XYZ file of N, CA and C in Angstrom:
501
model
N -33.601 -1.720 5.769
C -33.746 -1.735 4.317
C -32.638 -0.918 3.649
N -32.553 0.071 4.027
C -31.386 1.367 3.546
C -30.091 0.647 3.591
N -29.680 -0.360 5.162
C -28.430 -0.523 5.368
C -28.147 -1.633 4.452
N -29.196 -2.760 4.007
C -29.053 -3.305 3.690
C -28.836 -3.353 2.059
N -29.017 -2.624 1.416
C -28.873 -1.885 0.276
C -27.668 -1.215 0.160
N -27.033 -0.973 1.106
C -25.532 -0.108 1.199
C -24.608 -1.573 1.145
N -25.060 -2.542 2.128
C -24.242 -3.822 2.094
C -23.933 -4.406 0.593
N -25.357 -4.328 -0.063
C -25.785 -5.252 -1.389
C -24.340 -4.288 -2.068
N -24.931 -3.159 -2.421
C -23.802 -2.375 -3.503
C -22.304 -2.276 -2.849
N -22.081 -2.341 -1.859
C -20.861 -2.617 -1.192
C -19.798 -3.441 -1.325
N -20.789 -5.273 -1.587
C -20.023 -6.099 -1.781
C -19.996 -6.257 -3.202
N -21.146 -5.453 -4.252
C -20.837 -5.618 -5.682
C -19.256 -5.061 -5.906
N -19.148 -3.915 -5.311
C -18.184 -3.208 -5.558
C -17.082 -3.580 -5.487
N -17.107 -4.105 -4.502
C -15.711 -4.805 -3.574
C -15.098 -6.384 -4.406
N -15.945 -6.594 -5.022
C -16.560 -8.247 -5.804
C -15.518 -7.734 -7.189
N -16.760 -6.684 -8.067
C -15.762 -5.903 -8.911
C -14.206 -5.971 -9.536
N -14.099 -5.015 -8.152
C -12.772 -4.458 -7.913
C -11.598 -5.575 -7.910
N -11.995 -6.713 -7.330
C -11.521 -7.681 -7.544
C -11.123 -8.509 -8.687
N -11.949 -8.292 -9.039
C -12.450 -9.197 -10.462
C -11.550 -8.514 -11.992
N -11.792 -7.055 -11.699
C -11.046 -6.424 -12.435
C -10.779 -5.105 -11.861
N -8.773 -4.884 -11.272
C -8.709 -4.274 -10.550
C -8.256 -3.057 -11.994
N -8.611 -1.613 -10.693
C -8.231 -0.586 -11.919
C -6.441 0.140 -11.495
N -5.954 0.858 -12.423
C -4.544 1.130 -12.540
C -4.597 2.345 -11.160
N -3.697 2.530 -10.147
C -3.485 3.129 -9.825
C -3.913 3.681 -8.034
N -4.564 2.214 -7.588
C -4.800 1.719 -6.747
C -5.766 0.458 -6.606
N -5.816 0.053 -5.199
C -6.045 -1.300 -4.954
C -6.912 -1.221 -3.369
N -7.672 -1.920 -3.213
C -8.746 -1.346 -2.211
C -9.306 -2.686 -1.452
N -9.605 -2.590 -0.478
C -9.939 -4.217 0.186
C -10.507 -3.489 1.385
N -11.466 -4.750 2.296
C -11.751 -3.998 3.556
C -10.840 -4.510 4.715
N -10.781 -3.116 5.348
C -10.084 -3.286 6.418
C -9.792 -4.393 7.490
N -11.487 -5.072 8.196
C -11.608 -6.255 8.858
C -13.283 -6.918 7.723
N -12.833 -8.194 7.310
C -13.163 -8.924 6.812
C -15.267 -9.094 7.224
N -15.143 -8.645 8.125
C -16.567 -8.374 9.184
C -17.502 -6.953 8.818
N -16.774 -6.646 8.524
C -17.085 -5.126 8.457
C -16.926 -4.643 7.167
N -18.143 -4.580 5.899
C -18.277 -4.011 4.533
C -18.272 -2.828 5.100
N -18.029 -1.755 5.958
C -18.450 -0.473 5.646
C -17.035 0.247 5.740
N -16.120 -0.534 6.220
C -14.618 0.384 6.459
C -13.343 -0.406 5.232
N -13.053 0.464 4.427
C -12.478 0.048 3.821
C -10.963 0.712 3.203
N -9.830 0.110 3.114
C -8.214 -0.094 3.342
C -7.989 0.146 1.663
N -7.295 1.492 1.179
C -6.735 1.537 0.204
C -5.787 1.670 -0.017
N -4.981 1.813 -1.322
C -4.048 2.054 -1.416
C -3.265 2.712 -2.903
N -3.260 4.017 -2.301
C -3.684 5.198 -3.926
C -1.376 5.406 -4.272
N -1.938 4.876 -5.509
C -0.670 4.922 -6.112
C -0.047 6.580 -6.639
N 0.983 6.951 -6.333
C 0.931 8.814 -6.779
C 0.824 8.407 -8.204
N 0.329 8.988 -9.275
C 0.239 9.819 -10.466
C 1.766 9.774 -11.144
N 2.001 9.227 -12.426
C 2.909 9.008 -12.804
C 3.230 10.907 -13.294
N 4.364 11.100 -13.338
C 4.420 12.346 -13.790
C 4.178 13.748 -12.981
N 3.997 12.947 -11.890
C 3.842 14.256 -10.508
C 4.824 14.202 -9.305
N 5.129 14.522 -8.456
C 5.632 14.281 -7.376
C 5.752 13.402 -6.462
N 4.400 13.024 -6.769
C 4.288 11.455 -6.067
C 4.315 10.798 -6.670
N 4.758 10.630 -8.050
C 5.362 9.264 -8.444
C 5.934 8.640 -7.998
N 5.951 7.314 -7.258
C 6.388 6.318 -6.791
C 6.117 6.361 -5.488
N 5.217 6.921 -4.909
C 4.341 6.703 -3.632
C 3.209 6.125 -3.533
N 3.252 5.142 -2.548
C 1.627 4.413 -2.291
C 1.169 4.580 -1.103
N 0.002 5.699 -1.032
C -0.613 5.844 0.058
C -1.453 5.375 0.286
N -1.532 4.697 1.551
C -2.659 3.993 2.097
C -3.901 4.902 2.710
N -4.952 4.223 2.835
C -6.093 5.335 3.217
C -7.340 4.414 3.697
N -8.148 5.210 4.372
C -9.150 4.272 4.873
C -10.501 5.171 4.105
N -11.679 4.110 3.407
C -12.722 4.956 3.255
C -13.835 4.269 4.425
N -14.644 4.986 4.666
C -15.590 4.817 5.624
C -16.851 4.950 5.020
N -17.963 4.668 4.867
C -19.058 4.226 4.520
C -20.240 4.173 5.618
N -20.811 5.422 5.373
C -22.305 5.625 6.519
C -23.271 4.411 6.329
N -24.127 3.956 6.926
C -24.846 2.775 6.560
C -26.300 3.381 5.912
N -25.936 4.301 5.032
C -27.144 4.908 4.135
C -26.610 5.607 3.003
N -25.198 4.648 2.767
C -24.718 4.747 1.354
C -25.316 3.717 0.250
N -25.799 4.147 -0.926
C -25.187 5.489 -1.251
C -26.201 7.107 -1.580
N -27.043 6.675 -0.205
C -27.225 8.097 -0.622
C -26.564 9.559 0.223
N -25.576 9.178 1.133
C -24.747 9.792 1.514
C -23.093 9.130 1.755
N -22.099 10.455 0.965
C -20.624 10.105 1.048
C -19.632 9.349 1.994
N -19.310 8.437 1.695
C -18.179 7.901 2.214
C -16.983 9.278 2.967
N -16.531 8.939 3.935
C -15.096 9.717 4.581
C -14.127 9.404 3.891
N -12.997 9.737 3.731
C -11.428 9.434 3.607
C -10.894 9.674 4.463
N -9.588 9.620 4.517
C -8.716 9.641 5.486
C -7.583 9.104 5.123
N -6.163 9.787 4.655
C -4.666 9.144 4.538
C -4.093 8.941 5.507
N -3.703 8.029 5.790
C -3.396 6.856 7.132
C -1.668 7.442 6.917
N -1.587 7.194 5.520
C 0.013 7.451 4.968
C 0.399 9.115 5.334
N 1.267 9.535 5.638
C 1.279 11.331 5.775
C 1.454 11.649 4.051
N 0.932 12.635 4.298
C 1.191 13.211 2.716
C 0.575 15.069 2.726
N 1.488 15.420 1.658
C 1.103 16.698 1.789
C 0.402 17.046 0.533
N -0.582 18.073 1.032
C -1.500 18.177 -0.740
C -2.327 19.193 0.202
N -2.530 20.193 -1.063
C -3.313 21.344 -0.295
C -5.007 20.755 -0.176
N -5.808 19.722 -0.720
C -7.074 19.656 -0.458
C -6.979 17.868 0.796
N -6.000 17.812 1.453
C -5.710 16.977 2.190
C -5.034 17.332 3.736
N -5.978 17.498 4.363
C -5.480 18.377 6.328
C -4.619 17.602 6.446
N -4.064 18.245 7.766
C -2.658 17.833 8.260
C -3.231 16.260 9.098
N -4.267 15.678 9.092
C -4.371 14.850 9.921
C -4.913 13.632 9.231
N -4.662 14.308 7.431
C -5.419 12.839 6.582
C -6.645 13.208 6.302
N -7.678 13.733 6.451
C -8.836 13.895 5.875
C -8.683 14.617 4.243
N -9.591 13.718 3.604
C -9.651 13.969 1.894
C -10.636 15.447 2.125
N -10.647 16.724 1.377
C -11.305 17.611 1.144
C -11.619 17.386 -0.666
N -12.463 17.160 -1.052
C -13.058 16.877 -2.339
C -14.445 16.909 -2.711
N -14.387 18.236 -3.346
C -16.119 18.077 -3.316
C -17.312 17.003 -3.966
N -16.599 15.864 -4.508
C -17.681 14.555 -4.441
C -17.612 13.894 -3.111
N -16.570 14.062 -2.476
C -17.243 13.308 -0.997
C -17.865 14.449 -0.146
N -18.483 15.782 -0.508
C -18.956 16.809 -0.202
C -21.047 16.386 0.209
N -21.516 16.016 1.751
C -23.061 16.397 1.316
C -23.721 16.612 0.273
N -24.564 15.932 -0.617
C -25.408 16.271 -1.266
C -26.287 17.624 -1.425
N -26.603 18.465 -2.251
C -27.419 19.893 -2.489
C -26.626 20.791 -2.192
N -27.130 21.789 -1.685
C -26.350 22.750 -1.897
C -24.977 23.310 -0.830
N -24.615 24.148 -1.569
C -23.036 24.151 -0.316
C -23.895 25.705 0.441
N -23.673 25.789 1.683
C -24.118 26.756 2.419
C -23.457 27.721 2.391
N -22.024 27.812 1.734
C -21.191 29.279 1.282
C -21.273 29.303 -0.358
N -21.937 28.361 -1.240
C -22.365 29.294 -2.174
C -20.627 28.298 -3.253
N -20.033 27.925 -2.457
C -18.838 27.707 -3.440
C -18.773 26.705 -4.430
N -19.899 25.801 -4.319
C -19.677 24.418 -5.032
C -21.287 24.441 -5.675
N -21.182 23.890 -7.043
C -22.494 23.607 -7.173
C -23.412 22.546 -6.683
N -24.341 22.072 -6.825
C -24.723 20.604 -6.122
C -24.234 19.612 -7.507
N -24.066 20.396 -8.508
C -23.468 18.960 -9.427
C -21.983 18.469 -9.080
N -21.263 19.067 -8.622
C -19.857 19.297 -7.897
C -20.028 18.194 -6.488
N -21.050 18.103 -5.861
C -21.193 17.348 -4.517
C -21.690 15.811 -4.850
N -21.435 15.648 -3.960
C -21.998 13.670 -3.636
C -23.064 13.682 -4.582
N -23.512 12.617 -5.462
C -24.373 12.002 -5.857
C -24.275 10.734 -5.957
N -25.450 9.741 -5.903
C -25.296 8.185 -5.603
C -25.272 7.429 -6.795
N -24.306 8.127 -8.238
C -24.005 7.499 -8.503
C -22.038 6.499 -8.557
N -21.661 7.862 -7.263
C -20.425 7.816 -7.435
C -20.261 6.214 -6.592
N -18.964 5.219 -6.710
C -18.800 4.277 -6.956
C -17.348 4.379 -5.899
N -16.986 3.783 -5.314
C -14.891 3.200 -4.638
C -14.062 3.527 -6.271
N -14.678 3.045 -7.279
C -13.757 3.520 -8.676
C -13.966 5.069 -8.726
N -14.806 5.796 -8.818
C -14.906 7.313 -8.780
C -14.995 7.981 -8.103
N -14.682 7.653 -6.768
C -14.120 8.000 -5.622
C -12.952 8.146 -5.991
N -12.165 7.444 -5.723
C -10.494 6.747 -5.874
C -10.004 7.692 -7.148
N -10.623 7.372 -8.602
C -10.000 7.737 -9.951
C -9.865 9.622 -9.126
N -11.192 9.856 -8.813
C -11.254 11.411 -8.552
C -9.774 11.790 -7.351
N -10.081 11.128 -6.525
C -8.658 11.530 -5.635
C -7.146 11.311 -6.361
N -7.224 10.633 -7.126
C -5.627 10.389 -7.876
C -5.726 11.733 -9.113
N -6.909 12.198 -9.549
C -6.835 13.528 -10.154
C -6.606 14.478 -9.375
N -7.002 14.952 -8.281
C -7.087 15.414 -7.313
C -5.165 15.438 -6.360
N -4.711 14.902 -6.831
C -3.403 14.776 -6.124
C -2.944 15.145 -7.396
N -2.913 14.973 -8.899
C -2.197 15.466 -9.675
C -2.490 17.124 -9.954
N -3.555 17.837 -9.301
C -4.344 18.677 -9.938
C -4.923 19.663 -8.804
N -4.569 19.882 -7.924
C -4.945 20.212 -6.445
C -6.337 21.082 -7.004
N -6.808 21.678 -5.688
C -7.449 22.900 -6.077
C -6.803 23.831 -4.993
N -6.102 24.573 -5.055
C -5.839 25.677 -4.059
C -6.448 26.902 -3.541
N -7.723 26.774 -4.481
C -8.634 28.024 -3.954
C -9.365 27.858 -3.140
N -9.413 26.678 -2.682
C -10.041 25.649 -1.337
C -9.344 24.994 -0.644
N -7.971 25.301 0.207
C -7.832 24.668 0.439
C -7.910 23.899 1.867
N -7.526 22.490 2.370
C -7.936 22.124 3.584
C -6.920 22.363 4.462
N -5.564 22.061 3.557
C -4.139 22.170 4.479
C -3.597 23.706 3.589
N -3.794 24.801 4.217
C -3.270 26.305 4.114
C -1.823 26.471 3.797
N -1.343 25.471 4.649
C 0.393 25.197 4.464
C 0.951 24.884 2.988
N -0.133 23.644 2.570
C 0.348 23.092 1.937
C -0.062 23.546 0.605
N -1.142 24.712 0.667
C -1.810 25.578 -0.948
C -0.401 26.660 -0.801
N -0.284 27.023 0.379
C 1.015 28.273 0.154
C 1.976 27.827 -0.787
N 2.751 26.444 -0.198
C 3.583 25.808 -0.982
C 3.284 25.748 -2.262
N 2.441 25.113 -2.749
C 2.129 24.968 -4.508
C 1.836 26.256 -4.735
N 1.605 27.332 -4.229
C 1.163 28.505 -5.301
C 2.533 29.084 -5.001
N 3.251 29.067 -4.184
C 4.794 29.944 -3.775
C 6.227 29.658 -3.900
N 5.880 28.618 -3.992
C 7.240 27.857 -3.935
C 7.139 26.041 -4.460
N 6.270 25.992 -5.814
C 6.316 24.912 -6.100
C 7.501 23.774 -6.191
N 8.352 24.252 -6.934
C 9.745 23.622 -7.561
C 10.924 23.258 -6.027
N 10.383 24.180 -4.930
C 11.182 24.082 -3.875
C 10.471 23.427 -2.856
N 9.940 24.258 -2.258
C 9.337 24.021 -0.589
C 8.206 22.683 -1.017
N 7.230 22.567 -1.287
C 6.122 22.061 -2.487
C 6.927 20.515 -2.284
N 7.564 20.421 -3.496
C 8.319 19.295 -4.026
C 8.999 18.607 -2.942
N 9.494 19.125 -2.012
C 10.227 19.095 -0.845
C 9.876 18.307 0.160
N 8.575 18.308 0.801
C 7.617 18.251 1.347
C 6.942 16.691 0.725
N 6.541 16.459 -0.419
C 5.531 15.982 -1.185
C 6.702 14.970 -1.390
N 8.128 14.633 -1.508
C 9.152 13.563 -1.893
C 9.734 12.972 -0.081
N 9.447 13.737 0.419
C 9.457 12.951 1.863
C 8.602 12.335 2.193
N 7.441 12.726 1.915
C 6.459 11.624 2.229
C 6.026 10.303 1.177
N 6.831 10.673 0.112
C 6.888 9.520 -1.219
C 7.757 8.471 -0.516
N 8.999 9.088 0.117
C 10.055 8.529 0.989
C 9.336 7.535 2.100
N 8.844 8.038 3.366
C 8.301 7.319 3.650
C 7.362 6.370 3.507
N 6.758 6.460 2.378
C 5.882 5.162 1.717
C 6.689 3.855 1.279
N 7.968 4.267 0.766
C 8.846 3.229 0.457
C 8.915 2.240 2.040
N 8.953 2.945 3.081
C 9.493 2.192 4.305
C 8.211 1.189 4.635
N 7.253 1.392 4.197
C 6.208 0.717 4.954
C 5.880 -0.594 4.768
């Protein structure tokens, strides 16, 4: 019943998205079989560093969405302090539902089922223009933006814009 309810809103979404796509990425599933794994592709933020990068990304979908968060994951390398060195999104709407067990996030801050692949997505393209560095997932990459934005930061963040062009 649950999974099947994750399928129903799954393919609304996906149906949607189609129907009327939004600015700034573009989203499809990965294998045609499979509503729960799904292939994006997050455009950088006009006016940031990643302007003119398109990173690809996979979201993943528990089969008891939506009352628990989808995964991320940037397939594309990219550097961003709430983004690990291995691609995982750190964002507290794809965060467990209730409360955070260190006290840092509120539960209005975490997963709730009304979030959507559009407010997912819109939130991560804020989220790349807007980091949070007081959390961050990649340590390397909060040093950079709080230390050396204009240099090391920028540096970093246009090589991997670079490699998006190749793909």
């Amino acid at each position: 019943m649950v999974e099947s309810r994750a399928v129903a809103m799954l393919r609304r979404q996906l149906t949607e998205l189609n129907k009327n796509p939004v600015d700034g990425f573009s989203a499809g599933l990965i294998d045609e079989s499979d509503i729960f794994k799904w292939e994006v592709l997050v455009m950088g933020p006009p006016d940031t560093f990643y302007d003119g990068g398109c990173f690809k990304a996979h979201l993943v979908f528990p089969h008891d969405y939506p009352l628990k968060p989808p995964k991320m994951k940037f397939i594309s390398e990219i550097w961003h302090p709430n983004i690990d060195k291995n691609g995982d999104v750190c964002i507290s709407i794809l965060h467990e539902p209730g409360e955070d067990k260190w006290g840092y996030e509120s539960p209005a801050e975490r997963w709730v089922p009304v979030h959507t692949v559009e407010t997912i997505l819109l939130s991560v393209i804020s989220m790349l223009a807007d980091p949070n560095d007081q959390s961050p997932a990649n340590v390397d990459a909060a040093k950079d933006w709080r230390l050396d934005y204009q240099g090391e930061f920028k540096r970093k963040v246009k090589r991997c814009v670079r490699k998006t062009e190749d793909m």
